[in-house]
Amino acid sequence: MFRAMAGEDVKRPISFTFEGRTVAAAPGMSVAAALLAEGITAFRQTAVSQSERGPFCMMGTCYDCVVLINGETVQACMTPVREGLIVARVPIVTQAQAS
Amino acid sequence: MSNSFDIVIIGAGPAGMTAAVEADRHGASVCLLDEQSDAGGQIYRNVAQAPAARTKIMGEDYREGAALVENLDASGAVHRRNVTVWKVGKDGAIAFSKDGQAEQIYARHIIIANGATERAVPVPGWTTPGVMTVGAAQILMKTSGIMPVGAVLIGSGPLLYLVARQLVAAGAPPKALVETQTRADLIRAMRHFWQALRGWKQLVKGVGLIAAIWWARVPRHTGATDIAIEGEGFVERIRFRAKGRDHVIQSDTVLLHQGVVPNTQVARSIGLDQIYDTAQFCFKPVTDAHGQSSNPLFSVAGDGAGIGGAKVAAISGRLSALNALRQINKITETDREKRAGPLLERREAEMAIRPFLDAAYPPPQQVLSPADDTIICRCEEVRAGDIRRYAALGCTGPNQTKSFGRSGMGACQGRYCGLVVTEILAEETGQSQDAVGSYRIRAPLKPISLGELAGLSDGKTP
Amino acid sequence: MATIVIGGGVVGLSVAYGLLKRGKEVIVLDGADDDFRASRGNFGLVWVQGKGANAPHYATWSRRSAALWSSFAQDLHAETGVDVDYQNAGGVEYFTDEAALQKQVETLSRLRDALGGDYPFDVLDHAALQERVPEIGPKVVGGIYTNMDGHVNPLYLLRALSIAVRKAGGTITTGTHVVKVDAQDRDFTVLLEDGTRIAGDALVLAAGLGAMELAHSLGFEAPIRPQQGQVLITEKLPFFLKYPSGTLRQVNEGGVQIGASKAEVGFDDDEDISTSAALAQHAIDVFPHLGQVKLLRSWAALRIMSPDGLPIYQRSPTALGASFMTCHSGITLAAAHANLMPDWVLESNAAPDVSQFSESRFHV
């Protein structure tokens, strides 16, 4: 669970949606940070086993925080929040499993 | 906007920033390619923008980055922001993506300053939502002013203590530290202690961190083994063994750390010679003292050339700039010797503590050689046991292993599984890590859209 | 006494597997992790359409192998537990140029005539194609469908063959480099770089581009050259592409594979931007929605090309018991290599007639 640090200005004037749910954010936050602050830790499912995944590295190298924005898959940790942004989970892919 | 420069620098952390300033000072045309919107890399992430209260919590080492950003802003270096480099050519051409458009840029010399990533810490359950690196928690604090409450920190290394102390200062002391360092590690490290005394200031800082953590009554468990993270869809608890007992700690957030390792994706993609550092358990590009790599067009600076920390990176950035200037004949050999001399001495002094730290906080066996059913490739969910099976099928290196089992084929392109696969194969086949090698890296270094790539087409049929 | 197979790619492993099934002792000598390894870089097609346009015997051979593929895949699954995911719902060649489409229709029609009518294909205009493949874009003028085509996961195939060869009692030694071969009639000694000597009474040279080094000492000409092909693969997508083409297929993991270029650049297996960009453009021309999809990886591999692009199957004129096998369609031909070619290697009565693929055809 994530909370604002001591001494932080907790105003969250920006509002966007994730899977239809409204999320409040402060300017400068990444989509990933805003979702974590909202208590959302899982952003997608893996193709191999449909396991839930969420942010891991926060620096754009692990690709576990990928979400769908404007029809494109993007890393939530590298995407700044914007007013009215519509964020969704990436469509589920199921794949043949190697034995 | 020009797309041709004397020197292009990839990465805007301490090494990239000082390299840009140094090169610009000597009259070279310089372009700094920054993946973030503001300079600082990861260690000084958001330092110029963060509010004062936040910067105070993160500590004085973090604040030092502000001066580097100021110097960069004051210099004549062209700072391209929000740039994703996706191809680096051996001939000095770089392709990158900015605002959804692919661009190409050319340089007479390129300084690779893309820093480090956290070492992967493959323990059971490490892919569960709520598990992150300590670096990730730091980035959240630096950029977004949020912190995990009641987190359990697992692993070893100075950064573990730094983040713990930062969390204490921020008002959310960790629920516990579960440390893999054993007394034997510390005793083995003592042979480097006299040398480490040269860096006594850093030692004092380290002791200060540990004292602050003790003062805040954060429970510490050392010599931890058999670590496992449990929870369905989110973290619920951590299990481990320490001091002869089984432990369980409830938490919804776990922060992992087993040191940082050089990010060698770019270096490998252009085929730079690399060597396995047995003290740091990772690959790094082969460079001379000035950062010159095996390709005359490329220097490597900062943690990407070998882990040394931010202060060392800042010095090595300047050294690599001087090297680049010498390579393109902007300064003479004599000039370079003169200017580099004091920098080399200072770097040596700053590196004095390294052997001690490397020996004191090694990655434990559980992480170097995970149990069979531990996922080691997060992207493709390949397990350690799968890699061992492929070794038994005759795979002698990571590339054949990748083709058999898909490890390294995911979006992260082996950034996290690469070292683990090399370690497992080395163990299984009895080869050295150098002999085993690493994944072949090809463009795109990071995913780019087909539309953007097609934009570079010159119309000919493939 | 053993049959030595030099080369542990798809050709070497397929024929090794077949030889083992016929009760021979087989030793496979495979190269290093970072050798060129065409078997790791191919497209994964089991493809018949268009092959052998000027050589009907090659069309027939490809077709024969494709017909054996289903039972070959089942056989491997039963032996190893690995499902290589062979799909044969047919294939479609997509065309964005009317003239090119017409030219191919003519080529295939000629081939059909040469084969006495036994060569099924349907020519589909844009509308008809769109009914089957709704995602095609406006630039697609039409396509050619045939039920003879299919695709498979080539990496699973390699792994399955590797397991199958071992299970059947074969030895695969990896990371080797053959320094020289002493070849007498039915008496071969292979010297490896580490000093090991391997002896056998039969030898199959199936070492891809590596065969060039050893060919002459075994009496082969091996007029082969490298031809670079680049392939792109996208991020995983929900499944949409039912019919693979020679240039686009959605693999079972979900990514769309885009290929493949042809470039004569010697032993260079580095990818280059203009080729990648052209491949990306082609993908978007056929499936416009792919424009927003992310390219995840690319690779380049070197095909082993003979002067006419057809396989070479040659028995050694200087040493009885040595044979040379090379092709650039190792996946399509894997079934034939596993089921038919071992009889040719063993010179048994069941041997297929592959005399048209010998090296003597280059002497005309």
PDB file of C-alpha atoms in Angstrom, chain C residues 124-283:
ATOM      1  CA  LEU C 124      -9.004 -14.720 -54.377  1.00  0.00           C
ATOM      2  CA  ASP C 125      -9.800 -11.114 -55.151  1.00  0.00           C
ATOM      3  CA  HIS C 126      -9.839  -8.514 -52.394  1.00  0.00           C
ATOM      4  CA  ALA C 127     -13.465  -9.130 -51.470  1.00  0.00           C
ATOM      5  CA  ALA C 128     -13.132 -12.912 -51.347  1.00  0.00           C
ATOM      6  CA  LEU C 129      -9.926 -12.651 -49.353  1.00  0.00           C
ATOM      7  CA  GLN C 130     -11.476 -10.204 -46.920  1.00  0.00           C
ATOM      8  CA  GLU C 131     -14.198 -12.706 -46.134  1.00  0.00           C
ATOM      9  CA  ARG C 132     -11.566 -15.140 -44.951  1.00  0.00           C
ATOM     10  CA  VAL C 133      -9.153 -12.595 -43.505  1.00  0.00           C
ATOM     11  CA  PRO C 134     -11.155  -9.543 -42.357  1.00  0.00           C
ATOM     12  CA  GLU C 135      -8.089  -7.578 -41.244  1.00  0.00           C
ATOM     13  CA  ILE C 136      -6.550  -7.090 -44.684  1.00  0.00           C
ATOM     14  CA  GLY C 137      -6.110  -3.483 -45.734  1.00  0.00           C
ATOM     15  CA  PRO C 138      -7.227  -1.645 -48.874  1.00  0.00           C
ATOM     16  CA  LYS C 139      -3.811  -2.027 -50.536  1.00  0.00           C
ATOM     17  CA  VAL C 140      -4.252  -5.784 -50.741  1.00  0.00           C
ATOM     18  CA  VAL C 141      -5.444  -6.567 -54.272  1.00  0.00           C
ATOM     19  CA  GLY C 142      -5.915 -10.261 -53.657  1.00  0.00           C
ATOM     20  CA  GLY C 143      -4.275 -13.478 -52.596  1.00  0.00           C
ATOM     21  CA  ILE C 144      -3.586 -17.071 -53.508  1.00  0.00           C
ATOM     22  CA  TYR C 145      -4.778 -19.735 -51.090  1.00  0.00           C
ATOM     23  CA  THR C 146      -3.691 -23.338 -51.012  1.00  0.00           C
ATOM     24  CA  ASN C 147      -4.371 -26.095 -48.535  1.00  0.00           C
ATOM     25  CA  MET C 148      -0.894 -27.496 -49.170  1.00  0.00           C
ATOM     26  CA  ASP C 149       0.745 -24.917 -46.895  1.00  0.00           C
ATOM     27  CA  GLY C 150       1.183 -24.895 -43.159  1.00  0.00           C
ATOM     28  CA  HIS C 151       3.466 -23.696 -40.393  1.00  0.00           C
ATOM     29  CA  VAL C 152       5.085 -24.945 -37.234  1.00  0.00           C
ATOM     30  CA  ASN C 153       7.082 -23.645 -34.305  1.00  0.00           C
ATOM     31  CA  PRO C 154      10.603 -24.215 -35.637  1.00  0.00           C
ATOM     32  CA  LEU C 155      12.266 -23.778 -32.257  1.00  0.00           C
ATOM     33  CA  TYR C 156      10.040 -26.353 -30.615  1.00  0.00           C
ATOM     34  CA  LEU C 157      10.891 -28.577 -33.580  1.00  0.00           C
ATOM     35  CA  LEU C 158      14.609 -28.232 -32.894  1.00  0.00           C
ATOM     36  CA  ARG C 159      14.119 -28.985 -29.253  1.00  0.00           C
ATOM     37  CA  ALA C 160      11.866 -31.947 -30.004  1.00  0.00           C
ATOM     38  CA  LEU C 161      14.384 -33.368 -32.467  1.00  0.00           C
ATOM     39  CA  SER C 162      17.150 -32.874 -29.933  1.00  0.00           C
ATOM     40  CA  ILE C 163      15.221 -34.834 -27.340  1.00  0.00           C
ATOM     41  CA  ALA C 164      14.095 -37.449 -29.846  1.00  0.00           C
ATOM     42  CA  VAL C 165      17.601 -38.133 -31.099  1.00  0.00           C
ATOM     43  CA  ARG C 166      18.873 -38.607 -27.589  1.00  0.00           C
ATOM     44  CA  LYS C 167      15.945 -40.759 -26.558  1.00  0.00           C
ATOM     45  CA  ALA C 168      16.500 -42.982 -29.557  1.00  0.00           C
ATOM     46  CA  GLY C 169      20.057 -43.575 -28.399  1.00  0.00           C
ATOM     47  CA  GLY C 170      21.862 -40.984 -30.524  1.00  0.00           C
ATOM     48  CA  THR C 171      24.722 -38.897 -29.192  1.00  0.00           C
ATOM     49  CA  ILE C 172      24.692 -35.137 -29.735  1.00  0.00           C
ATOM     50  CA  THR C 173      27.923 -33.389 -28.901  1.00  0.00           C
ATOM     51  CA  THR C 174      27.534 -29.629 -28.887  1.00  0.00           C
ATOM     52  CA  GLY C 175      30.077 -26.851 -28.961  1.00  0.00           C
ATOM     53  CA  THR C 176      32.331 -28.803 -31.303  1.00  0.00           C
ATOM     54  CA  HIS C 177      34.349 -27.670 -34.273  1.00  0.00           C
ATOM     55  CA  VAL C 178      35.440 -30.224 -36.878  1.00  0.00           C
ATOM     56  CA  VAL C 179      38.999 -29.558 -37.943  1.00  0.00           C
ATOM     57  CA  LYS C 180      39.351 -32.295 -40.523  1.00  0.00           C
ATOM     58  CA  VAL C 181      37.940 -35.566 -41.769  1.00  0.00           C
ATOM     59  CA  ASP C 182      39.990 -38.546 -42.902  1.00  0.00           C
ATOM     60  CA  ALA C 183      37.751 -40.180 -45.470  1.00  0.00           C
ATOM     61  CA  GLN C 184      38.198 -43.644 -46.951  1.00  0.00           C
ATOM     62  CA  ASP C 185      35.474 -45.873 -48.312  1.00  0.00           C
ATOM     63  CA  ARG C 186      33.123 -46.577 -45.369  1.00  0.00           C
ATOM     64  CA  ASP C 187      35.860 -45.520 -42.966  1.00  0.00           C
ATOM     65  CA  PHE C 188      35.772 -42.034 -41.565  1.00  0.00           C
ATOM     66  CA  THR C 189      37.717 -40.388 -38.784  1.00  0.00           C
ATOM     67  CA  VAL C 190      36.623 -36.936 -37.711  1.00  0.00           C
ATOM     68  CA  LEU C 191      39.104 -34.778 -35.811  1.00  0.00           C
ATOM     69  CA  LEU C 192      37.641 -32.160 -33.482  1.00  0.00           C
ATOM     70  CA  GLU C 193      39.322 -28.962 -32.337  1.00  0.00           C
ATOM     71  CA  ASP C 194      39.791 -30.336 -28.849  1.00  0.00           C
ATOM     72  CA  GLY C 195      41.710 -33.306 -30.222  1.00  0.00           C
ATOM     73  CA  THR C 196      38.928 -35.893 -29.952  1.00  0.00           C
ATOM     74  CA  ARG C 197      38.671 -38.396 -32.788  1.00  0.00           C
ATOM     75  CA  ILE C 198      35.306 -39.844 -33.815  1.00  0.00           C
ATOM     76  CA  ALA C 199      35.155 -42.918 -36.040  1.00  0.00           C
ATOM     77  CA  GLY C 200      32.295 -44.106 -38.223  1.00  0.00           C
ATOM     78  CA  ASP C 201      31.461 -46.105 -41.326  1.00  0.00           C
ATOM     79  CA  ALA C 202      29.116 -43.530 -42.755  1.00  0.00           C
ATOM     80  CA  LEU C 203      29.100 -39.760 -42.682  1.00  0.00           C
ATOM     81  CA  VAL C 204      26.490 -37.131 -43.451  1.00  0.00           C
ATOM     82  CA  LEU C 205      27.649 -33.578 -43.960  1.00  0.00           C
ATOM     83  CA  ALA C 206      24.720 -31.386 -42.900  1.00  0.00           C
ATOM     84  CA  ALA C 207      26.573 -28.459 -41.455  1.00  0.00           C
ATOM     85  CA  GLY C 208      24.864 -25.577 -43.210  1.00  0.00           C
ATOM     86  CA  LEU C 209      27.361 -22.896 -44.154  1.00  0.00           C
ATOM     87  CA  GLY C 210      29.933 -24.756 -42.098  1.00  0.00           C
ATOM     88  CA  ALA C 211      29.960 -27.434 -44.777  1.00  0.00           C
ATOM     89  CA  MET C 212      31.998 -25.215 -47.071  1.00  0.00           C
ATOM     90  CA  GLU C 213      35.082 -25.842 -44.994  1.00  0.00           C
ATOM     91  CA  LEU C 214      34.907 -29.640 -45.143  1.00  0.00           C
ATOM     92  CA  ALA C 215      33.190 -30.295 -48.441  1.00  0.00           C
ATOM     93  CA  HIS C 216      36.182 -30.599 -50.748  1.00  0.00           C
ATOM     94  CA  SER C 217      38.027 -33.090 -48.592  1.00  0.00           C
ATOM     95  CA  LEU C 218      34.953 -35.316 -48.874  1.00  0.00           C
ATOM     96  CA  GLY C 219      34.623 -34.979 -52.610  1.00  0.00           C
ATOM     97  CA  PHE C 220      31.786 -32.483 -52.665  1.00  0.00           C
ATOM     98  CA  GLU C 221      31.699 -29.199 -54.481  1.00  0.00           C
ATOM     99  CA  ALA C 222      29.219 -27.546 -52.128  1.00  0.00           C
ATOM    100  CA  PRO C 223      28.561 -24.534 -54.337  1.00  0.00           C
ATOM    101  CA  ILE C 224      26.649 -22.813 -51.565  1.00  0.00           C
ATOM    102  CA  ARG C 225      26.653 -19.219 -50.469  1.00  0.00           C
ATOM    103  CA  PRO C 226      25.103 -17.271 -47.610  1.00  0.00           C
ATOM    104  CA  GLN C 227      21.998 -15.215 -48.271  1.00  0.00           C
ATOM    105  CA  GLN C 228      20.837 -12.973 -45.491  1.00  0.00           C
ATOM    106  CA  GLY C 229      17.233 -12.884 -44.409  1.00  0.00           C
ATOM    107  CA  GLN C 230      15.869 -10.568 -41.757  1.00  0.00           C
ATOM    108  CA  VAL C 231      12.786 -11.246 -39.714  1.00  0.00           C
ATOM    109  CA  LEU C 232      10.802  -9.018 -37.392  1.00  0.00           C
ATOM    110  CA  ILE C 233       8.526 -10.154 -34.619  1.00  0.00           C
ATOM    111  CA  THR C 234       5.924  -8.093 -32.811  1.00  0.00           C
ATOM    112  CA  GLU C 235       4.613  -8.085 -29.279  1.00  0.00           C
ATOM    113  CA  LYS C 236       2.090 -10.793 -28.474  1.00  0.00           C
ATOM    114  CA  LEU C 237      -1.376 -10.106 -29.865  1.00  0.00           C
ATOM    115  CA  PRO C 238      -4.740 -11.790 -29.536  1.00  0.00           C
ATOM    116  CA  PHE C 239      -4.883 -14.359 -32.306  1.00  0.00           C
ATOM    117  CA  PHE C 240      -6.147 -13.052 -35.669  1.00  0.00           C
ATOM    118  CA  LEU C 241      -3.992 -14.387 -38.474  1.00  0.00           C
ATOM    119  CA  LYS C 242      -5.343 -17.770 -39.444  1.00  0.00           C
ATOM    120  CA  TYR C 243      -3.469 -18.175 -42.741  1.00  0.00           C
ATOM    121  CA  PRO C 244       0.295 -17.724 -42.771  1.00  0.00           C
ATOM    122  CA  SER C 245       1.979 -16.334 -45.849  1.00  0.00           C
ATOM    123  CA  GLY C 246       5.550 -16.463 -46.973  1.00  0.00           C
ATOM    124  CA  THR C 247       6.078 -13.096 -45.323  1.00  0.00           C
ATOM    125  CA  LEU C 248       3.597 -12.866 -42.456  1.00  0.00           C
ATOM    126  CA  ARG C 249       2.567 -15.363 -39.855  1.00  0.00           C
ATOM    127  CA  GLN C 250       1.283 -15.187 -36.319  1.00  0.00           C
ATOM    128  CA  VAL C 251       3.249 -17.600 -34.197  1.00  0.00           C
ATOM    129  CA  ASN C 252       1.654 -19.705 -31.511  1.00  0.00           C
ATOM    130  CA  GLU C 253       3.041 -17.433 -28.776  1.00  0.00           C
ATOM    131  CA  GLY C 254       1.057 -14.553 -30.224  1.00  0.00           C
ATOM    132  CA  GLY C 255       3.610 -12.357 -31.979  1.00  0.00           C
ATOM    133  CA  VAL C 256       3.325 -11.608 -35.675  1.00  0.00           C
ATOM    134  CA  GLN C 257       6.434 -12.610 -37.557  1.00  0.00           C
ATOM    135  CA  ILE C 258       7.349 -10.519 -40.580  1.00  0.00           C
ATOM    136  CA  GLY C 259       9.911 -11.522 -43.147  1.00  0.00           C
ATOM    137  CA  ALA C 260      11.856 -12.168 -44.952  1.00  0.00           C
ATOM    138  CA  SER C 261      14.348 -10.170 -46.882  1.00  0.00           C
ATOM    139  CA  LYS C 262      16.956 -11.499 -49.267  1.00  0.00           C
ATOM    140  CA  ALA C 263      20.338  -9.855 -49.334  1.00  0.00           C
ATOM    141  CA  GLU C 264      23.650 -10.975 -50.672  1.00  0.00           C
ATOM    142  CA  VAL C 265      25.941  -9.511 -48.053  1.00  0.00           C
ATOM    143  CA  GLY C 266      28.343 -12.325 -47.419  1.00  0.00           C
ATOM    144  CA  PHE C 267      28.687 -13.635 -43.881  1.00  0.00           C
ATOM    145  CA  ASP C 268      26.983 -10.642 -42.337  1.00  0.00           C
ATOM    146  CA  ASP C 269      24.116 -11.489 -40.037  1.00  0.00           C
ATOM    147  CA  ASP C 270      23.612  -8.015 -38.634  1.00  0.00           C
ATOM    148  CA  GLU C 271      20.218  -6.442 -39.063  1.00  0.00           C
ATOM    149  CA  ASP C 272      19.984  -3.077 -40.880  1.00  0.00           C
ATOM    150  CA  ILE C 273      17.397  -0.360 -40.546  1.00  0.00           C
ATOM    151  CA  SER C 274      16.309   0.081 -44.137  1.00  0.00           C
ATOM    152  CA  THR C 275      15.488  -3.610 -44.481  1.00  0.00           C
ATOM    153  CA  SER C 276      13.641  -3.629 -41.151  1.00  0.00           C
ATOM    154  CA  ALA C 277      11.731  -0.525 -42.171  1.00  0.00           C
ATOM    155  CA  ALA C 278      10.737  -2.058 -45.511  1.00  0.00           C
ATOM    156  CA  LEU C 279       9.506  -5.204 -43.778  1.00  0.00           C
ATOM    157  CA  ALA C 280       7.493  -3.076 -41.342  1.00  0.00           C
ATOM    158  CA  GLN C 281       5.940  -1.176 -44.230  1.00  0.00           C
ATOM    159  CA  HIS C 282       4.994  -4.433 -45.941  1.00  0.00           C
ATOM    160  CA  ALA C 283       3.269  -5.676 -42.802  1.00  0.00           C
TER     161      ALA C 283
END
